[in-house]
XYZ file of C-alpha atoms in Angstrom:
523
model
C 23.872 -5.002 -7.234
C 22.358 -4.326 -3.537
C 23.381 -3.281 -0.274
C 20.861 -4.550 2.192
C 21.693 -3.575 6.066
C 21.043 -6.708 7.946
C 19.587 -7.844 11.205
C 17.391 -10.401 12.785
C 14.095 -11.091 11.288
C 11.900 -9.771 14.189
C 10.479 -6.362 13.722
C 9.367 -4.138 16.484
C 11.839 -1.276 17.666
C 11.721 -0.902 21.533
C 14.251 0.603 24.402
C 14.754 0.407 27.922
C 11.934 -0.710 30.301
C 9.362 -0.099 27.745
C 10.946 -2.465 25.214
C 10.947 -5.099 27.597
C 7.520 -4.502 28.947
C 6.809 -4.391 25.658
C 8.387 -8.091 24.359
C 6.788 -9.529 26.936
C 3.589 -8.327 26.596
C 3.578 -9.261 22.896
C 4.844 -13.077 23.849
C 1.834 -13.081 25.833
C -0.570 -12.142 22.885
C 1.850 -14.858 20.497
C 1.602 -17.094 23.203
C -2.454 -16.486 23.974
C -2.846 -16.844 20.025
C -1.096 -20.295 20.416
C -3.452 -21.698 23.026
C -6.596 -20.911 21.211
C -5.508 -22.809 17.814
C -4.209 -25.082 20.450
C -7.800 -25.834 22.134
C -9.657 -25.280 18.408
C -7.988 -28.596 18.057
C -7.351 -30.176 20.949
C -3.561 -31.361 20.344
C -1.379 -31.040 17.176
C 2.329 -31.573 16.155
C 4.488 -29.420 13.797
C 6.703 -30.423 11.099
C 10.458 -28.701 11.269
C 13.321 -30.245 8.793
C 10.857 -33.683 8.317
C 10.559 -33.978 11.934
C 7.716 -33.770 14.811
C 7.775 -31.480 17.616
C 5.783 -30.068 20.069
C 4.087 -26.774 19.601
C 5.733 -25.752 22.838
C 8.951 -25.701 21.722
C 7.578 -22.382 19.680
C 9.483 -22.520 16.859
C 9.159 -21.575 13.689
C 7.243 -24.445 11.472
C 8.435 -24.649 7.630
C 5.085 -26.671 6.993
C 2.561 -25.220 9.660
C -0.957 -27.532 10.638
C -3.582 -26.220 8.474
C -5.691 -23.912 11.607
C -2.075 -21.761 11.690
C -3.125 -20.148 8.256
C -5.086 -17.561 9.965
C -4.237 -14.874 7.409
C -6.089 -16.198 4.863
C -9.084 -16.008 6.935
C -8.188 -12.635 8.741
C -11.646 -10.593 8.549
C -12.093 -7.281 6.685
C -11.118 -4.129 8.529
C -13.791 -2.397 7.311
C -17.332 -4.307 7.411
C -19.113 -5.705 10.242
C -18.239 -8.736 12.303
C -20.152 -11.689 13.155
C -21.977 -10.729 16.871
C -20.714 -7.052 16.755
C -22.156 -4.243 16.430
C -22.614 -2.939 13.122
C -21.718 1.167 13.261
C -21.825 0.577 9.062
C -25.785 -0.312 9.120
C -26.632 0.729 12.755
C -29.338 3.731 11.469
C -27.829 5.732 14.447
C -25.012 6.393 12.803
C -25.514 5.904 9.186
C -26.162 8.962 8.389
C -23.019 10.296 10.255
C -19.806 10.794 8.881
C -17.698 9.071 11.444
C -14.300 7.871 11.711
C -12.493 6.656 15.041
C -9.103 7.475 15.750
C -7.071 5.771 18.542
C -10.174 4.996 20.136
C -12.142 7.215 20.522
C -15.144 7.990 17.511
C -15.602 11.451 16.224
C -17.805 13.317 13.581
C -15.814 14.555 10.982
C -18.564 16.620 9.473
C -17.867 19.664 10.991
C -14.361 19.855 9.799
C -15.168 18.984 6.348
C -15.164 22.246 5.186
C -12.218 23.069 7.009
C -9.647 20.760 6.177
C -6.716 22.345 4.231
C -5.649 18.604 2.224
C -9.727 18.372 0.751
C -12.765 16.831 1.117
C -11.593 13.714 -1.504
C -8.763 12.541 1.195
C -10.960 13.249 4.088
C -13.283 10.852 2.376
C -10.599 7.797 3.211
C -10.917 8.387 6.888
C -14.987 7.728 6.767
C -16.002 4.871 7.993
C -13.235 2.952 9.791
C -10.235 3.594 11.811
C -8.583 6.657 10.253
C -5.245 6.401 13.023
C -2.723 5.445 9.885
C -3.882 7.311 7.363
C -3.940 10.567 9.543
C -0.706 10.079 11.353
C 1.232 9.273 8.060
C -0.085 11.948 6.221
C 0.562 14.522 8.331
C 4.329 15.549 7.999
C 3.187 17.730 12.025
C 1.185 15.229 13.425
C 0.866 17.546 16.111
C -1.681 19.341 14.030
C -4.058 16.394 13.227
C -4.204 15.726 17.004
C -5.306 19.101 17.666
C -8.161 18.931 15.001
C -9.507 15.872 16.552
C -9.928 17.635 19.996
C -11.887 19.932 18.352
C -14.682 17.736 17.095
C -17.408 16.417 18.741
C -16.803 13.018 19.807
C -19.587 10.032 19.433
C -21.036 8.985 23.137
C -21.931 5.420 23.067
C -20.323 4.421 19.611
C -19.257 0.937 19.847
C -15.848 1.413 18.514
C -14.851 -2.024 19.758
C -16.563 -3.056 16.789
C -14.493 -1.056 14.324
C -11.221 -3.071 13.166
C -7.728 -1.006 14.727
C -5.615 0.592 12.530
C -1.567 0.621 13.198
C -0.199 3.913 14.754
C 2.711 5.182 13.034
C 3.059 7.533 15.341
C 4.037 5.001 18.186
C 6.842 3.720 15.849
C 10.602 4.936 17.631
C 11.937 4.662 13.633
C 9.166 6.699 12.271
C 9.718 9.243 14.665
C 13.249 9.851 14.290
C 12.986 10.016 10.647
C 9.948 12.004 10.571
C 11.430 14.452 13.177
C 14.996 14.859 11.026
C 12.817 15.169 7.745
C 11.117 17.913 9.304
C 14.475 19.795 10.826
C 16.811 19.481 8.329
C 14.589 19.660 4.769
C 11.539 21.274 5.897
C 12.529 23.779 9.021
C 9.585 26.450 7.892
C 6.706 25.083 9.472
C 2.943 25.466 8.188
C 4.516 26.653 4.520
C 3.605 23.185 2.532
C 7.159 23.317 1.264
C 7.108 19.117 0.947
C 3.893 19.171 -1.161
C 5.920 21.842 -4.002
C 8.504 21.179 -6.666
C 7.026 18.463 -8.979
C 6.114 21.460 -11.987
C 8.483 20.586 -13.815
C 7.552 17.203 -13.993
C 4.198 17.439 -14.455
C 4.721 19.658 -17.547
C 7.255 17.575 -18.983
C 4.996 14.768 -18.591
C 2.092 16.061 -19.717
C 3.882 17.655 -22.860
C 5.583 14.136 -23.591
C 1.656 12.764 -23.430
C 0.670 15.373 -25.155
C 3.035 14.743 -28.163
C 2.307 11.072 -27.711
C -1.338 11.629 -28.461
C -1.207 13.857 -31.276
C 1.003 10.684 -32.979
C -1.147 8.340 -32.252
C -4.578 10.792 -33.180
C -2.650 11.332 -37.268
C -0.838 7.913 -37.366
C -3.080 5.070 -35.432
C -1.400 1.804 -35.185
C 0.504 -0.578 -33.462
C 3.936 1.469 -32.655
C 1.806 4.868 -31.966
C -0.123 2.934 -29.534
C 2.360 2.046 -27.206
C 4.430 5.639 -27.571
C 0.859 6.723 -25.906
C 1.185 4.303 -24.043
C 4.584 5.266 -22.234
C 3.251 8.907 -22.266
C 0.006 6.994 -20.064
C 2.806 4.833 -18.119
C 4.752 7.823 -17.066
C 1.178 9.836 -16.050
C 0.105 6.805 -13.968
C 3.740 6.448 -12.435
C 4.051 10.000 -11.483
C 1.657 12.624 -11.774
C -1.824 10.687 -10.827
C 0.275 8.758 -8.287
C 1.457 11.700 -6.510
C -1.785 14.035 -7.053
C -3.740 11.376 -5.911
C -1.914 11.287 -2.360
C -2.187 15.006 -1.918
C 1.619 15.744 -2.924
C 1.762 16.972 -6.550
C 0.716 20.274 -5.195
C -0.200 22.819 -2.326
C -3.186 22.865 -3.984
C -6.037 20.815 -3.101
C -7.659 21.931 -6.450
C -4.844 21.014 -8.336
C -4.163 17.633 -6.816
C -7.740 16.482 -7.504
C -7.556 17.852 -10.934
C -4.722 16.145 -11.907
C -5.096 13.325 -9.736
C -8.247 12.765 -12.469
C -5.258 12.211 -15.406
C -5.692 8.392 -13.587
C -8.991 8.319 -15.408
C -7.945 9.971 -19.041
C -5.410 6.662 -19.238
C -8.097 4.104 -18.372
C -7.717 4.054 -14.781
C -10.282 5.370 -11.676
C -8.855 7.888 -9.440
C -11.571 6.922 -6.993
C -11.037 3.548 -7.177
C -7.573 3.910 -6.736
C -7.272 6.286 -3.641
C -8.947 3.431 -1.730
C -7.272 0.535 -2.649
C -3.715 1.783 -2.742
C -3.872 4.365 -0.262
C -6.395 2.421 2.694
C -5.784 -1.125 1.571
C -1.935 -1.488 0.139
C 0.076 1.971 1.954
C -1.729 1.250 5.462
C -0.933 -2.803 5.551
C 1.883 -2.949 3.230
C 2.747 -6.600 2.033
C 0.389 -7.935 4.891
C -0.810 -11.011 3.676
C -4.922 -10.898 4.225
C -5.197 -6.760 4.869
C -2.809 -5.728 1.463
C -4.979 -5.748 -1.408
C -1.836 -6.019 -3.898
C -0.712 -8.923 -2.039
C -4.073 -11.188 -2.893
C -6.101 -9.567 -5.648
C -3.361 -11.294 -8.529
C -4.375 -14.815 -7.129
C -5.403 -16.990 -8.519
C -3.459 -16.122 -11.751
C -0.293 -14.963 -9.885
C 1.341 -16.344 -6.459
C 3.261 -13.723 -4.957
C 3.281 -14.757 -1.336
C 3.728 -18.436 -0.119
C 0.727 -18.049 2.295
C -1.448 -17.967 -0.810
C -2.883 -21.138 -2.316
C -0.640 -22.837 -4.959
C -1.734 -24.146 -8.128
C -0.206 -26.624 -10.342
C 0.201 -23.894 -13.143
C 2.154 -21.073 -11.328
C 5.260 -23.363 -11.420
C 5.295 -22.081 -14.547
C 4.392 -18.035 -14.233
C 7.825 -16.396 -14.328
C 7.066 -16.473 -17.855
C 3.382 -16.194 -18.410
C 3.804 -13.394 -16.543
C 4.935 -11.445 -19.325
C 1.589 -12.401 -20.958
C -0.512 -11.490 -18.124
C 1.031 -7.699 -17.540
C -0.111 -6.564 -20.554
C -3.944 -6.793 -19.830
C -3.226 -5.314 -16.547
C -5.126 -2.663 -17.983
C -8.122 -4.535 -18.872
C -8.130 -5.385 -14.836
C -8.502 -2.478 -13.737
C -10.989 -1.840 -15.847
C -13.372 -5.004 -15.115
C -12.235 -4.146 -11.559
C -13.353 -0.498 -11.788
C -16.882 -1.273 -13.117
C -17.741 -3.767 -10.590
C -16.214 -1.625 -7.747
C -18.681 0.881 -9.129
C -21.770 -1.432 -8.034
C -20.985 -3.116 -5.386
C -19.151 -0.299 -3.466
C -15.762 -2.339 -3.135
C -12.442 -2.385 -4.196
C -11.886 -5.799 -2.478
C -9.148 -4.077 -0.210
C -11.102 -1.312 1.376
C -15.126 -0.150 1.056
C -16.054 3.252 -0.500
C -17.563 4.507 2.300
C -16.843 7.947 2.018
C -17.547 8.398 -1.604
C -19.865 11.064 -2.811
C -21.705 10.681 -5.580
C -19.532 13.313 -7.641
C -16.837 10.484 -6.779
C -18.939 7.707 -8.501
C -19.989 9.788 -11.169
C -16.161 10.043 -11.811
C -15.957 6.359 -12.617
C -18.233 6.883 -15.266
C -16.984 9.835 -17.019
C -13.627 8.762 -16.802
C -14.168 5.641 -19.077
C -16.610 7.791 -21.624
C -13.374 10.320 -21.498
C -10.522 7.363 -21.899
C -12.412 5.569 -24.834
C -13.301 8.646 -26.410
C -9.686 9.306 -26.782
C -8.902 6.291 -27.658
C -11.086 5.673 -30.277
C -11.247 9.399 -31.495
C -9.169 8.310 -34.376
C -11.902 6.639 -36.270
C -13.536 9.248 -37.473
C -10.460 9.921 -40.059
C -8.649 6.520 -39.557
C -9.704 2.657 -40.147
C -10.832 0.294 -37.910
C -8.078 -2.075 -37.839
C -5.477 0.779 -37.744
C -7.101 2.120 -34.699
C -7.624 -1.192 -33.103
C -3.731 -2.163 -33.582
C -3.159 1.060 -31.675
C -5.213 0.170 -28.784
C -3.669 -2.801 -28.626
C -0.314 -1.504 -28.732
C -1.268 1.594 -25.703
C -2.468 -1.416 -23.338
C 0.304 -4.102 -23.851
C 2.608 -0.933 -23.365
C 1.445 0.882 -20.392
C -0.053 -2.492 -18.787
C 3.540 -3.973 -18.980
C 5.246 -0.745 -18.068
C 3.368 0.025 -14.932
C 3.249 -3.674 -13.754
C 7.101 -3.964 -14.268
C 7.887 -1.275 -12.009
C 5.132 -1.310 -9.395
C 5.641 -5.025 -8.881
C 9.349 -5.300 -8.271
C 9.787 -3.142 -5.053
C 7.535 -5.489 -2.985
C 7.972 -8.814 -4.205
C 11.747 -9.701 -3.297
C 12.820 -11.896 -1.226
C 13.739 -9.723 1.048
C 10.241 -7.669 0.957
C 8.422 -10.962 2.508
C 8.052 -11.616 5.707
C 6.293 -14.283 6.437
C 6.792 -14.473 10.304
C 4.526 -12.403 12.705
C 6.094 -8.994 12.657
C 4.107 -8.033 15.436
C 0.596 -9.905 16.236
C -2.885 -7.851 14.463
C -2.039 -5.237 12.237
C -2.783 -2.426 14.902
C 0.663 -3.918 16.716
C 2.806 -3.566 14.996
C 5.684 -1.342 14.229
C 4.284 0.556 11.165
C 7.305 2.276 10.829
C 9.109 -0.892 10.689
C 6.427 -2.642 8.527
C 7.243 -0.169 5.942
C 11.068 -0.687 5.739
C 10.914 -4.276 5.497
C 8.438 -5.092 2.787
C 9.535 -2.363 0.243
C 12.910 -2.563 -1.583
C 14.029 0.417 -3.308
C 16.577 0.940 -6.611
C 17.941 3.978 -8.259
C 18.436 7.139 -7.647
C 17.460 10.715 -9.062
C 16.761 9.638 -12.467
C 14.716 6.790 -11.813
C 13.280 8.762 -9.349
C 12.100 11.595 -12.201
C 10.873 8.909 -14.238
C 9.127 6.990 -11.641
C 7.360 9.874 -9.763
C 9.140 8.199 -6.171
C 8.082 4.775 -6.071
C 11.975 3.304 -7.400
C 12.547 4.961 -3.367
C 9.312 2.576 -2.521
C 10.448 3.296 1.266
C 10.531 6.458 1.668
C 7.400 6.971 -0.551
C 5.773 4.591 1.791
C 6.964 6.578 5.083
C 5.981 9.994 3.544
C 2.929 9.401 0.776
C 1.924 13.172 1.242
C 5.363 14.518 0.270
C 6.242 15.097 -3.086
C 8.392 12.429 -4.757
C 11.125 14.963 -5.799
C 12.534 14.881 -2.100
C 13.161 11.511 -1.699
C 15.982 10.962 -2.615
C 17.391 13.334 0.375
C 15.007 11.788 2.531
C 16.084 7.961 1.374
C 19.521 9.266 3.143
C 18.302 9.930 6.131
C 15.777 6.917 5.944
C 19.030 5.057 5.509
C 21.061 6.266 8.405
C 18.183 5.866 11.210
C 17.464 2.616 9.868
C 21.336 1.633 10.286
C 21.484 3.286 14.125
C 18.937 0.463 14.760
C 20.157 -2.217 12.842
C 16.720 -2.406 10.807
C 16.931 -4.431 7.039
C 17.140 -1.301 4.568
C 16.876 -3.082 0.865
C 18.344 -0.796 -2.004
C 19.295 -2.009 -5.706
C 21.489 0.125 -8.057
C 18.996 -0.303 -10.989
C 15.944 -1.410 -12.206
C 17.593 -4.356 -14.049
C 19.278 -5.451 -11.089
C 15.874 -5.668 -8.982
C 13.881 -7.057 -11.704
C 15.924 -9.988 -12.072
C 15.786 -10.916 -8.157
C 12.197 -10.317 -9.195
C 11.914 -12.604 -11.600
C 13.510 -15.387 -9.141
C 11.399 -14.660 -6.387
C 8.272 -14.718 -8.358
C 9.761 -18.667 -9.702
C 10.307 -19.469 -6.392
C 6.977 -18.426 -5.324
C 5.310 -20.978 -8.379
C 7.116 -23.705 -6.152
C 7.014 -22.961 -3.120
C 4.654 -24.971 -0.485
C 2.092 -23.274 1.238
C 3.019 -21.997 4.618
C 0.988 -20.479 7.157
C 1.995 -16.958 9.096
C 4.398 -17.519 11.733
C 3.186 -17.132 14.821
C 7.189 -16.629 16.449
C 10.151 -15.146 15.131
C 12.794 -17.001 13.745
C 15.473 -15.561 15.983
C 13.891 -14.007 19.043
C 15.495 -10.651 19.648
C 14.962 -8.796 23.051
C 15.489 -5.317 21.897
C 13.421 -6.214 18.435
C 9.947 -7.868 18.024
């Protein structure tokens, strides 16, 4: 049921002088890391297989001393830290739309009105460092580089104080793929031929919602419900999803206007673009920076570094009772993001007010759908149909956005690189995402059953991925890199379902500061 390309467990790509340069310079950070727990606490022993052994030894600990669990007090990337400057509240620059990318602080405001994706994903990049989210967006990078010589640069920002973002553009992998993506599917440059060809989709989608709604509006109840609410599932899965990252359309206009369908089924496009695209697609499955990694605690463990609880021995099967009122999450988490500016993975600090005011319109605009039906229905007969479109689309979108990041062979838990800025982002992506399927879960999935190559290239429509996935698959074999892939969505939900048990047993552990099996050509 999977074909998973195998190698050691230590993740950075390097070659030649540079690689080694490279390994040794990030033993030294590992090693610097080390010596400050190490003086924190003056002496302390591991625990390996029952027995003792001295940190020296630098091996990997199954049951790490209680300081090693620095992930779980990693500080926010985008808020200020104690005794640094604060560009967030400094009045200097409050009032300036900044960003900082590899280094260096700029004012985006000039280019505002001048960037071809739209002001909504130029929004991301205010406010912290905007290196990731530029350099994977941008099937040329070439082209964002050139932009940013053009605008004025900040003299005397303290950009030491702004958290680093990873580079994927430093990643060996990421360039090859990126490079043969370009060549072989997209060789006319500057057309936006990888943001077209998901039409067809969105009008089949939007007519099966449509239809879906006019069932429920005549017939409320229990059954109608959830139809709506796999009409809702399928909008979320696809066309918000893709609109939302700029790759539904050419169109900026059209991505933002259907990028809003994540409000009509309950959801917050706003809300959304910054935790999944600046918390979850920058620091994928990274344990304090991921947002989808931590936000489930405490009901659901999915990562051994998290905190265990007596109860989660048992949540391979409450689970099924929790993913219904997913939905009722996101809304509680929507409203409260709305006040306190937050979406726990990643501050708003580029939203407008129009973006706010979204929030709010969106609910009035889901409910009133929703509970349209009373004026020519009863109470109860609408109520059973709410009921039935949550449980339905709350267990539909769960099911299938959990699986490709919580298998076994999505977690890493040692240090694939030191601080997030690092590391291989390239890399990072391949080895916590596992895809399954092919074309037609692909079509019915908008992309994210090929969770890697969706992860390499968010800004490209989903309907190429499956040619990409190809070529994903080949680079990733030249360099012996882990490449996960299940045949179906059965087959990955059951490894799923074991990992998640395991995770209700498992001890906590504490990020490893040293690879398992120390490679020279990968760290």
């Amino acid at each position: 049921t999977t074909t998973t390309t195998t190698t050691t467990s230590a993740m950075r790509i390097t070659r030649g002088e540079h690689g080694k340069a490279f390994v040794q310079a990030r033993v030294r950070s590992s090693e610097v890391r080390l010596r400050m727990h190490r003086m924190q606490n003056n002496a302390r022993a591991t625990r390996t297989c029952g027995s003792t052994m001295p940190t020296s030894d630098a091996a990997v600990m199954d049951k790490p001393a209680e300081d090693e669990r620095v992930a779980l007090q990693t500080p926010r990337p985008d808020v200020a830290q104690p005794g640094a400057a604060d560009p967030w509240n400094d009045e200097k620059w409050q009032k300036t739309k900044w960003t900082v990318y590899r280094d260096v602080a700029y004012d985006l405001g000039p280019f505002f009105e001048k960037h071809p994706g739209g002001n909504w994903l130029l929004n991301l990049a205010i406010g912290r460092d905007c290196t990731a989210l530029m350099e994977s967006y941008h099937l040329r990078p070439e082209v964002a580089t050139a932009r940013f010589r053009m605008l004025p640069k900040l003299e005397g920002f303290p950009v030491e104080a702004v958290p680093r973002s990873p580079r994927p553009n430093d990643s060996p992998l990421y360039n090859n793929i990126r490079n043969r993506v370009r060549e072989e599917l997209f060789p006319e440059e500057g057309k936006n031929k990888h943001r077209m060809g998901g039409d067809f989709a969105t009008c089949v989608i939007l007519g099966f919602a449509t239809f879906a709604y006019t069932v429920y509006a005549m017939m409320p109840g229990f059954l109608s419900g959830m139809l709506l609410g796999l009409g809702g599932a399928w909008i979320g899965l696809t066309i918000q999803h893709c609109a939302n990252h700029g790759a539904m359309s050419p169109s900026p206009a059209v991505n933002g206007v259907l990028g809003l369908t994540n409000d009509l089924i309950g959801g917050s496009s706003l809300m959304w673009r910054y935790h999944h695209q600046v918390s979850h697609h920058i620091h994928c499955n990274d344990n304090a920076l991921d947002q989808d990694v931590y936000t489930a605690m405490p009901l659901l463990r999915f990562d051994a570094r998290r905190p265990k609880a007596w109860y989660h021995r048992f949540q391979q099967w409450y689970m099924f009772l929790a993913f219904p009122l997913m939905q009722v999450a996101f809304q509680v988490g929507d409203i409260a993001g709305l006040f306190t500016r937050d979406t726990e993975g990643a501050k708003l600090h580029g939203a407008t007010t129009w973006e706010l005011t979204t929030v709010v319109l969106g609910k009035i605009a889901h409910f009133g759908l929703l509970l349209g039906p009373l004026l020519q229905h009863s109470a109860a007969a609408v109520a059973a149909g709410v009921v039935g479109f949550t449980a339905c689309q709350g267990m539909v979108l769960a099911c299938t956005f959990a699986v490709s990041h919580n298998v076994k062979e999505a977690k890493v838990v040692e240090d694939t690189g030191g601080e997030a800025w690092e590391r291989d982002w390239g890399v990072q992506q391949l080895v916590t995402s596992a895809d399954w399927g092919g074309k037609i879960g692909n079509f019915f999935t908008g992309g994210l059953n090929l969770q890697v190559e969706h992860h390499l290239f968010p800004a490209i429509c989903f309907v190429h991925y499956p040619a990409i996935a190809k070529i994903v698959q080949e680079e990733a074999a030249k360099l012996n890199i882990p490449y996960s892939s299940y045949r179906t969505l059965p087959a990955i939900f059951v490894e799923f379902w074991r990992f998640v048990r395991e995770m209700g047993r498992a001890e906590q552990i504490g990020d490893v500061l040293f690879p398992r099996h120390a490679n020279p050509q990968l760290a």
